[in-house]
Each structure stands twice: as structure tokens, then as C-alpha cells.
Short mmCIF file of C-alpha atoms in Angstrom, two decimals:
data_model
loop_
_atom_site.label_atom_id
_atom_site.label_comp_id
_atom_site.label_asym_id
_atom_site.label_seq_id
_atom_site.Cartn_x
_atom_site.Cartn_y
_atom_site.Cartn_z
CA UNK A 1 0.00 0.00 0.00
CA UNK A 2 2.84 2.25 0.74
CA UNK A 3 4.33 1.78 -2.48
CA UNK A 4 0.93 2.73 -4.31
CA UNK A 5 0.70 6.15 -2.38
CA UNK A 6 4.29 7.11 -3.33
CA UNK A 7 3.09 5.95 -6.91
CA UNK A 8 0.03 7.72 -6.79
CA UNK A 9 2.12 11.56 -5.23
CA UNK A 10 4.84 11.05 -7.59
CA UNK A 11 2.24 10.73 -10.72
CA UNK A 12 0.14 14.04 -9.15
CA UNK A 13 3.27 15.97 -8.63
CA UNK A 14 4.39 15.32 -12.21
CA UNK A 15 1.31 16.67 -13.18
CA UNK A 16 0.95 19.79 -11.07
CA UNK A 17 4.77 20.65 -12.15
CA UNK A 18 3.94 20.38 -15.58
CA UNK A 19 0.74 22.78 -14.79
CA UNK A 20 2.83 24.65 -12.89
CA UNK A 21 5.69 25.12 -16.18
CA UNK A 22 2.80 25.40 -18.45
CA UNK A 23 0.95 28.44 -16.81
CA UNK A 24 4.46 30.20 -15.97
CA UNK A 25 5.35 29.51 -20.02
CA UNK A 26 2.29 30.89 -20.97
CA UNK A 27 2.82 34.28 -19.26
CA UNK A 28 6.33 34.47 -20.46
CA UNK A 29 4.59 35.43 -24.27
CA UNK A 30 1.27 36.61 -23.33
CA UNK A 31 0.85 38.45 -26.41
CA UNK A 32 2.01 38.67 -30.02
CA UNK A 33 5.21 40.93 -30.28
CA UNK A 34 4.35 43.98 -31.78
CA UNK A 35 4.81 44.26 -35.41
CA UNK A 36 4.61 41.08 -36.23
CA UNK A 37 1.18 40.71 -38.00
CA UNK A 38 2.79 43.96 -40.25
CA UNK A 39 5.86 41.55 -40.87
CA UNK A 40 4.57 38.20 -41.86
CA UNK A 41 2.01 40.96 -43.88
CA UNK A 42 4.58 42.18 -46.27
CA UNK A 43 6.26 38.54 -46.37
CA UNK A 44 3.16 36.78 -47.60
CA UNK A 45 2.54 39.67 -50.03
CA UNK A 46 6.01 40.20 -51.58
CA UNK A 47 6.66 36.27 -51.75
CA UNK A 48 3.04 35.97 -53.74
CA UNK A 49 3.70 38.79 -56.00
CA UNK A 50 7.23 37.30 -57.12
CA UNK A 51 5.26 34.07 -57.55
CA UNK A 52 2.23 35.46 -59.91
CA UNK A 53 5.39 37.45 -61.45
CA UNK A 54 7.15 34.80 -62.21
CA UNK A 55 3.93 32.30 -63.01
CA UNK A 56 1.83 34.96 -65.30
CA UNK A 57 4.81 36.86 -66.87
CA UNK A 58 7.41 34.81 -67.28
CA UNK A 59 6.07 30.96 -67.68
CA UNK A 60 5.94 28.31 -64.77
CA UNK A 61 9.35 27.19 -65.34
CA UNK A 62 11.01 31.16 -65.00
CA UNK A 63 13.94 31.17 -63.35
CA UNK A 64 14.79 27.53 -62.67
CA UNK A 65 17.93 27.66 -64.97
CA UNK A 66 19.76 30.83 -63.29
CA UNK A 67 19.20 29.69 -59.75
CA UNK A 68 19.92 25.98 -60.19
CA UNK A 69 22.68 27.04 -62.33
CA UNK A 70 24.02 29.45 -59.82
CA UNK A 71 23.69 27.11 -56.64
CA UNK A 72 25.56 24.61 -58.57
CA UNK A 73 28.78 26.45 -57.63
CA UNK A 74 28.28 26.15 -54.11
CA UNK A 75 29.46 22.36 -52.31
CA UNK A 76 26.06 20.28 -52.75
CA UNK A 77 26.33 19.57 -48.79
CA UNK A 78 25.19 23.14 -47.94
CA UNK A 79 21.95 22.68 -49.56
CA UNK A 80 21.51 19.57 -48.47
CA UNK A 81 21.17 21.19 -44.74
CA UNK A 82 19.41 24.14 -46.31
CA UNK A 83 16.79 21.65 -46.94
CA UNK A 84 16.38 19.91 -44.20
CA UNK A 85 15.18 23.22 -42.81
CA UNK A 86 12.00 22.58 -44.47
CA UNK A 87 11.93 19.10 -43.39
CA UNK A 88 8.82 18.14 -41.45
CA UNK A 89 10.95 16.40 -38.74
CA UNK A 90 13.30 18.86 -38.13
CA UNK A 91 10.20 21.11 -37.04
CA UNK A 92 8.83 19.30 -34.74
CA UNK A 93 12.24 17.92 -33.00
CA UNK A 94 13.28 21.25 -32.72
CA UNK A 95 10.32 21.93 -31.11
CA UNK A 96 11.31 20.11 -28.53
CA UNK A 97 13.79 22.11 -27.23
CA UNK A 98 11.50 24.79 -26.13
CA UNK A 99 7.86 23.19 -25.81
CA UNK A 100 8.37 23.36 -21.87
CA UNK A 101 9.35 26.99 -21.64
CA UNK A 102 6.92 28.54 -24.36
CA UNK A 103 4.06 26.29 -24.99
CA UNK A 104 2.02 29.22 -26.25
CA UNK A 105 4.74 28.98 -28.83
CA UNK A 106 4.43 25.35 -29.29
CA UNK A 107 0.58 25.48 -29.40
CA UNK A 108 0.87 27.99 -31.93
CA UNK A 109 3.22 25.79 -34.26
CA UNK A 110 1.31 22.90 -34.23
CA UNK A 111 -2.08 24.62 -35.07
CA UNK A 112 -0.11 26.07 -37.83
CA UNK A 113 1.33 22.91 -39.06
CA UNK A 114 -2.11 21.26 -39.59
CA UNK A 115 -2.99 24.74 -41.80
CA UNK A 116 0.31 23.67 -43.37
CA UNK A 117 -0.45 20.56 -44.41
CA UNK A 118 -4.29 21.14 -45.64
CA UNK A 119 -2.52 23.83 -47.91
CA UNK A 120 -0.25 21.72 -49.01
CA UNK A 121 -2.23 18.06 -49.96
CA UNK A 122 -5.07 20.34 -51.13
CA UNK A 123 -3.03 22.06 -54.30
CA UNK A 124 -0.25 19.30 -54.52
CA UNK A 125 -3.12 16.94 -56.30
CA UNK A 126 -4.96 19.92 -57.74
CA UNK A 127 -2.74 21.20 -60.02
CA UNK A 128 -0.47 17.66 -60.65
CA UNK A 129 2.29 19.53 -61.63
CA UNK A 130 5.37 17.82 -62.92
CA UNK A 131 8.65 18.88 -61.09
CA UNK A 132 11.98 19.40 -62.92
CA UNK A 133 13.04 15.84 -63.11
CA UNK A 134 9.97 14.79 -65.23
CA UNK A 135 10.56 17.77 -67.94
CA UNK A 136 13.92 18.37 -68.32
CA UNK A 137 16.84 15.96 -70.37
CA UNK A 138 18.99 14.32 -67.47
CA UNK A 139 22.41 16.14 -67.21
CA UNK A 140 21.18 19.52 -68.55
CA UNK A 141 20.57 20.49 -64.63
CA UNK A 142 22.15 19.91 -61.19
CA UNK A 143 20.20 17.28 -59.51
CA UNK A 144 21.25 16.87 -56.10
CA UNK A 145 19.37 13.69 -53.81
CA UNK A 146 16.46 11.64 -55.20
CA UNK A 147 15.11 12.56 -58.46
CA UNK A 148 11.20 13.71 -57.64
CA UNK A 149 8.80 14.05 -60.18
CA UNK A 150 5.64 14.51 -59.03
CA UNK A 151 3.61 16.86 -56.61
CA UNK A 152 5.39 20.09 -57.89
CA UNK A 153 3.38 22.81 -57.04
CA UNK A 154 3.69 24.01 -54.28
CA UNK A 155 7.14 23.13 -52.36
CA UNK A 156 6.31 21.44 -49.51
CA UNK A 157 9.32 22.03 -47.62
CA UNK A 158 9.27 26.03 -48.27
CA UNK A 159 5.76 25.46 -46.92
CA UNK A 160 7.24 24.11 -43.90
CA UNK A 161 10.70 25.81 -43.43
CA UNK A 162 8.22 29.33 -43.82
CA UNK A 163 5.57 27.96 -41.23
CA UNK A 164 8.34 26.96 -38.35
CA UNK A 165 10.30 30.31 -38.45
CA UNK A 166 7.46 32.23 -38.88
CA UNK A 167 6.19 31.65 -36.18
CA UNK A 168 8.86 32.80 -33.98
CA UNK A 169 8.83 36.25 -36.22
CA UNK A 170 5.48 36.63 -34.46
CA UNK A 171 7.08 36.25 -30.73
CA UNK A 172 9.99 37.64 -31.16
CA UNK A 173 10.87 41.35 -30.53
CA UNK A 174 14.10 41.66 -32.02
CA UNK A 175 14.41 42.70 -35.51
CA UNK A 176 17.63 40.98 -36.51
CA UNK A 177 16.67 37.26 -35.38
CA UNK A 178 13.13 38.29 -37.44
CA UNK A 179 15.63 38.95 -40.33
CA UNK A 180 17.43 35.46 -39.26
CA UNK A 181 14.43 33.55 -39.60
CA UNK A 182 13.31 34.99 -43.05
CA UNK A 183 16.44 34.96 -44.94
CA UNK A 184 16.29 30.78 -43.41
CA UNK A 185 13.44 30.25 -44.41
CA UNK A 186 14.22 31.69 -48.10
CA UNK A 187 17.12 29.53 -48.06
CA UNK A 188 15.45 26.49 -47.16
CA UNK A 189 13.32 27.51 -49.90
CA UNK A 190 15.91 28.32 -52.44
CA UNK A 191 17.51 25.36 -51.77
CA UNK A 192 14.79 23.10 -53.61
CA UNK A 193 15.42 24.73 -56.58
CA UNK A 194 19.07 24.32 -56.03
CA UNK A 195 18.63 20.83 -55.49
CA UNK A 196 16.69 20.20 -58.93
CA UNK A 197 13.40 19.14 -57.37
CA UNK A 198 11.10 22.34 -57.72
CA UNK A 199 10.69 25.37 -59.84
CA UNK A 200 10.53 29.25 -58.28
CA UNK A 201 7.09 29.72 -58.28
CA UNK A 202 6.70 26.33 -56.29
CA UNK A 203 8.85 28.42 -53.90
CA UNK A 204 7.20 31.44 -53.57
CA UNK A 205 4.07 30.00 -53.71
CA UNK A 206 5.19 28.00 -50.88
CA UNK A 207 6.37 30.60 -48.78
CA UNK A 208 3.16 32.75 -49.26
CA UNK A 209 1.35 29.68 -48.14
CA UNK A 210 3.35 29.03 -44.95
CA UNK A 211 3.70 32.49 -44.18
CA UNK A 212 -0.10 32.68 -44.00
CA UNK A 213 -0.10 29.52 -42.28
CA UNK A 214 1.51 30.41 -39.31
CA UNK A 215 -0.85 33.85 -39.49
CA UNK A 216 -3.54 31.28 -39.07
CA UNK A 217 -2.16 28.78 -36.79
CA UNK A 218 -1.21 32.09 -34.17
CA UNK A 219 -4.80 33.24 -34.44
CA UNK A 220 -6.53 29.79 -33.95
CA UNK A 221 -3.94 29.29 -30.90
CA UNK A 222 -5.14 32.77 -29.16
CA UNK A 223 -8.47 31.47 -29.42
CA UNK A 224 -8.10 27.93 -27.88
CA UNK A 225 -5.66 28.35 -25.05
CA UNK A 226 -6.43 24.28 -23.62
CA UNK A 227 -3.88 23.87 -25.68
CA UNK A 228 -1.44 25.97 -23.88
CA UNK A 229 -2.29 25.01 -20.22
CA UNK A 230 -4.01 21.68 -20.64
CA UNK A 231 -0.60 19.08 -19.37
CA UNK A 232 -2.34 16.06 -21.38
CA UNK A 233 -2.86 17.72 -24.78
CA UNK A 234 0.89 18.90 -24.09
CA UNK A 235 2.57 15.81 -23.59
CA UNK A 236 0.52 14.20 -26.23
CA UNK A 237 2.11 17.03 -28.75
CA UNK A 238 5.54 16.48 -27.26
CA UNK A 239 5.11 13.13 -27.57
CA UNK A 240 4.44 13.44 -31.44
CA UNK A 241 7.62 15.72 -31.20
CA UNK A 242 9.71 12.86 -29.94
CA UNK A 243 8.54 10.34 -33.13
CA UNK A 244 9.52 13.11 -35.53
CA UNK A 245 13.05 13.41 -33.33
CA UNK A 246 13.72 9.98 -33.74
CA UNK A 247 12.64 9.62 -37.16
CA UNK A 248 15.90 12.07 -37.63
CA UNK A 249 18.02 9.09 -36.47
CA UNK A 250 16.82 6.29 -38.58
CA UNK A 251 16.29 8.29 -42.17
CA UNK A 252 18.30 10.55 -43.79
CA UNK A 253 15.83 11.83 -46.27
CA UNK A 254 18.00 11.06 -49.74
CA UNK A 255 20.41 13.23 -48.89
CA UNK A 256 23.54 12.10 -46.94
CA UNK A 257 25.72 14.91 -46.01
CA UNK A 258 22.46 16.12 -43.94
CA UNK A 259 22.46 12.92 -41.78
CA UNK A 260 25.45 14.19 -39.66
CA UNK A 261 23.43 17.41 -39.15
CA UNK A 262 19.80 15.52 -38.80
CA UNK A 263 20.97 12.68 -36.07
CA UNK A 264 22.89 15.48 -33.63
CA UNK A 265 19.11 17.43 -33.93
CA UNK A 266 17.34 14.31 -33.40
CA UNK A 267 19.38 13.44 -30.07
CA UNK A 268 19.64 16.58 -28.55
CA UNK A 269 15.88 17.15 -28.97
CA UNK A 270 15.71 13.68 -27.36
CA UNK A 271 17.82 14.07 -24.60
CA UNK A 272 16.30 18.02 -23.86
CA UNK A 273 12.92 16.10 -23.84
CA UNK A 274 14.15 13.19 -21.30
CA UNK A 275 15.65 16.20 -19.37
CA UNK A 276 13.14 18.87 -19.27
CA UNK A 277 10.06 16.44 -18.89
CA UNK A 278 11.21 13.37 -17.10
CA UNK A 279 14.90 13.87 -14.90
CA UNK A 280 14.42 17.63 -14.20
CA UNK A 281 10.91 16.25 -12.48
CA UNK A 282 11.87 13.56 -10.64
CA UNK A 283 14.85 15.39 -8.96
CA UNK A 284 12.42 18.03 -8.12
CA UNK A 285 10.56 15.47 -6.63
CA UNK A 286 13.47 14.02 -5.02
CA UNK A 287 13.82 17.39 -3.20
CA UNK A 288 10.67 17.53 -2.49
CA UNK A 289 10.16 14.10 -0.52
CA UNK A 290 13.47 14.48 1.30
#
């Protein structure tokens, strides 16, 4: 019996300290830092307006030979970790390293995510279109990684990479890491056309569509805070964290020189989780019962 009851206290103190974390997170970014709605604004606009540029002007493919061309004097291992910016793991295990401290943050991102990803499967299927691979003569491009050909429109990972940092533009007061987190997520996008696996409007239209996104996901996460304070919904979203983290360690993507890169994000975001949600506890505890 005396067993049970230290079961049962250690389980409700695990709980209360993650209440606890989880209301004190919350009032560390009560509100939306100011600015940011004008920021993410002029992002979504500019990115469209290059992409209906580009699209209506210039042709769907405009552009892909002068950037692919260009990035093809750069070592193919730096936009192989551009890329995996815009990798749906990488999100989510990085994630991880601050779900504890800001879960307004973390709330936000996943709300934004599932935006994302309607965006995304809705005009992937809709408009079909073929990516570089499946137009152009083998050799006459740099093709870095697997050889994609379907699903062009938009680029997923832009999508992505643009949804994550954007995010963060909203919460963060400081212009230079908002400049950080664009010119990322730019790269990350630039970096698919690098690789030979999407054309610039798939790009912009990408970043448009995370950009507004995030917009979204922040909104809907103001308006449902259970998913800030509630500890069950939390760990159940840190728990899909952790399967994205170690998803890091057991698949590289197609592209190799990111693996070194991928499997130190996966374990850290591993070991912050064991730290932050299960060691840092039961030391507390410890404390506590001593």
C-alpha cells in the first residue's frame, strides 16, 4: 500500500509541475510581439507577388535555370542542410527544445502545421504539376538527392521551413533574429530549386502559403488556449515531437551529407525532452520528498 501512495504523489506531482511550467510559459509570451502581423504581412505579399510574377509573366518554369545554375557552384552539402530546414521532422524535433518553456509557442506551431499541411495536400493533387526531373533531359541540370517528379506545385518544404520560423517572427521582438528567420526560411526555400526538385514559383508560392499559415495557426492558438495550459494535450504534442526526433536518427531523407546534421538534432531534442520532462521532475521530486 505504501508503495501505491508514493506511486500515486509522484504521478500528481508530475502533473501539477507540468501545470505549474505550463501556466508560468504561458505568461512568459502573453501576447504577439508587436509588429509582427505587419511583418509576416509584407512577407506573404512580396513572396506571392514574385510568384504570380514569375507564373503569369514569365512561364511556370522562370527562373529555374539561373538559380539551379548558380547554386551549382556552391558544395552540394550546404543545400543539403538548407533543406532539411523545411523538413517536417526537423520542425517538430526542434520543437522540442523549447515546448516546456513557451508552450504558447508550441501550441501555436502545431495549429499552424495542420494549416500547413491542408494547404499543401489540397493544391499538390490539384494542379499535378510535374517537377523538374519529369521535364527536363537528365544532365542539362544539377540534380542533387532523389530525383522527384511529381507533386510540384507548391514546395512542400518552403511550406514548412516558412511555417516553423514564422512563427517565432510573431514572438519575437528583435528585428535581426526576425531577419534570421526569413532569410532561413528563403534559403530552405531556395535550396529546392538548387537541389533540382522544384521550380521558383513552387517556392514562392510556398512561402506565401506558410507564411499565412503560421498567421492562421497564431490566431486559432489565441483562441483555444487548452492547448497551452491543458498538461495532457501537451505531452501528447511532445510526444508526437519525440517520433519526428527519432525519425531524424533512422532516415536521412535522400540526402547524406544532412544525416550528420539531422541525427545530432534528433538526439539533442531527445535528450532536452528526457531532461526537461522526465529527470528535471523527478529530482524536483526528489527534493521535495526528502
Amino acid at each position: 500500500m505504501t508503495a501505491t501512495r508514493g506511486q500515486t504523489g509522484l504521478f500528481a506531482y508530475l502533473v501539477d509541475d507540468l501545470r505549474a511550467d505550463l501556466a508560468a510559459g504561458a505568461s512568459r509570451t502573453l501576447e504577439v510581439a508587436p509588429g509582427g502581423t505587419a511583418w509576416l504581412g509584407r512577407w506573404a505579399l512580396i513572396a506571392a507577388l514574385i510568384g504570380a510574377t514569375l507564373l503569369f509573366f514569365c512561364g511556370y518554369q522562370a527562373g529555374f535555370e539561373r538559380v539551379n545554375g548558380l547554386a551549382a557552384q556552391t558544395p552540394p552539402s550546404v543545400w543539403q542542410w538548407l533543406t532539411m530546414l523545411g523538413d517536417e521532422r526537423v520542425a517538430f524535433a526542434l520543437a522540442l527544445l523549447f515546448a516546456r518553456r513557451h508552450p504558447r509557442v508550441l501550441w501555436a506551431l502545431i495549429l499552424a502545421a495542420l494549416v500547413a499541411s491542408a494547404y499543401t495536400h489540397a493544391l499538390k493533387p490539384l494542379f499535378a504539376a510535374p517537377r523538374p526531373p519529369a521535364v527536363l533531359e537528365p544532365g542539362s541540370f544539377n540534380l542533387i538527392g532523389p530525383a522527384h517528379r511529381k507533386g510540384s506545385f507548391p514546395s512542400g518544404h518552403t511550406v514548412t521551413a516558412s511555417d516553423f520560423f514564422v512563427v517565432w517572427v510573431y514572438f519575437l521582438r528583435r528585428a535581426g533574429l526576425r531577419w534570421l528567420l526569413v532569410g532561413l526560411a528563403v534559403l530552405a526555400g531556395l535550396s529546392r530549386v538548387a537541389l533540382g526538385v522544384h521550380w521558383p514559383v513552387d517556392v514562392a508560392a510556398g512561402m506565401a502559403g506558410g507564411v499565412l499559415s503560421a498567421w492562421e495557426g497564431v490566431l486559432l492558438a489565441r483562441r483555444t488556449p487548452w492547448g497551452v495550459l491543458d498538461p495532457a494535450g501537451h505531452l501528447a504534442f511532445v510526444t508526437l515531437a519525440g517520433f519526428f526526433a527519432v525519425a531524424l536518427l533512422i532516415s536521412d531523407g535522400g540526402y547524406p551529407a544532412a544525416a550528420p546534421l539531422q541525427t545530432a538534432l534528433g538526439t539533442a531534442a531527445i535528450a532536452s525532452a528526457v531532461v526537461l520532462y522526465v529527470v528535471g521532475p523527478l529530482i524536483r521530486w526528489g527534493r521535495g520528498a526528502a
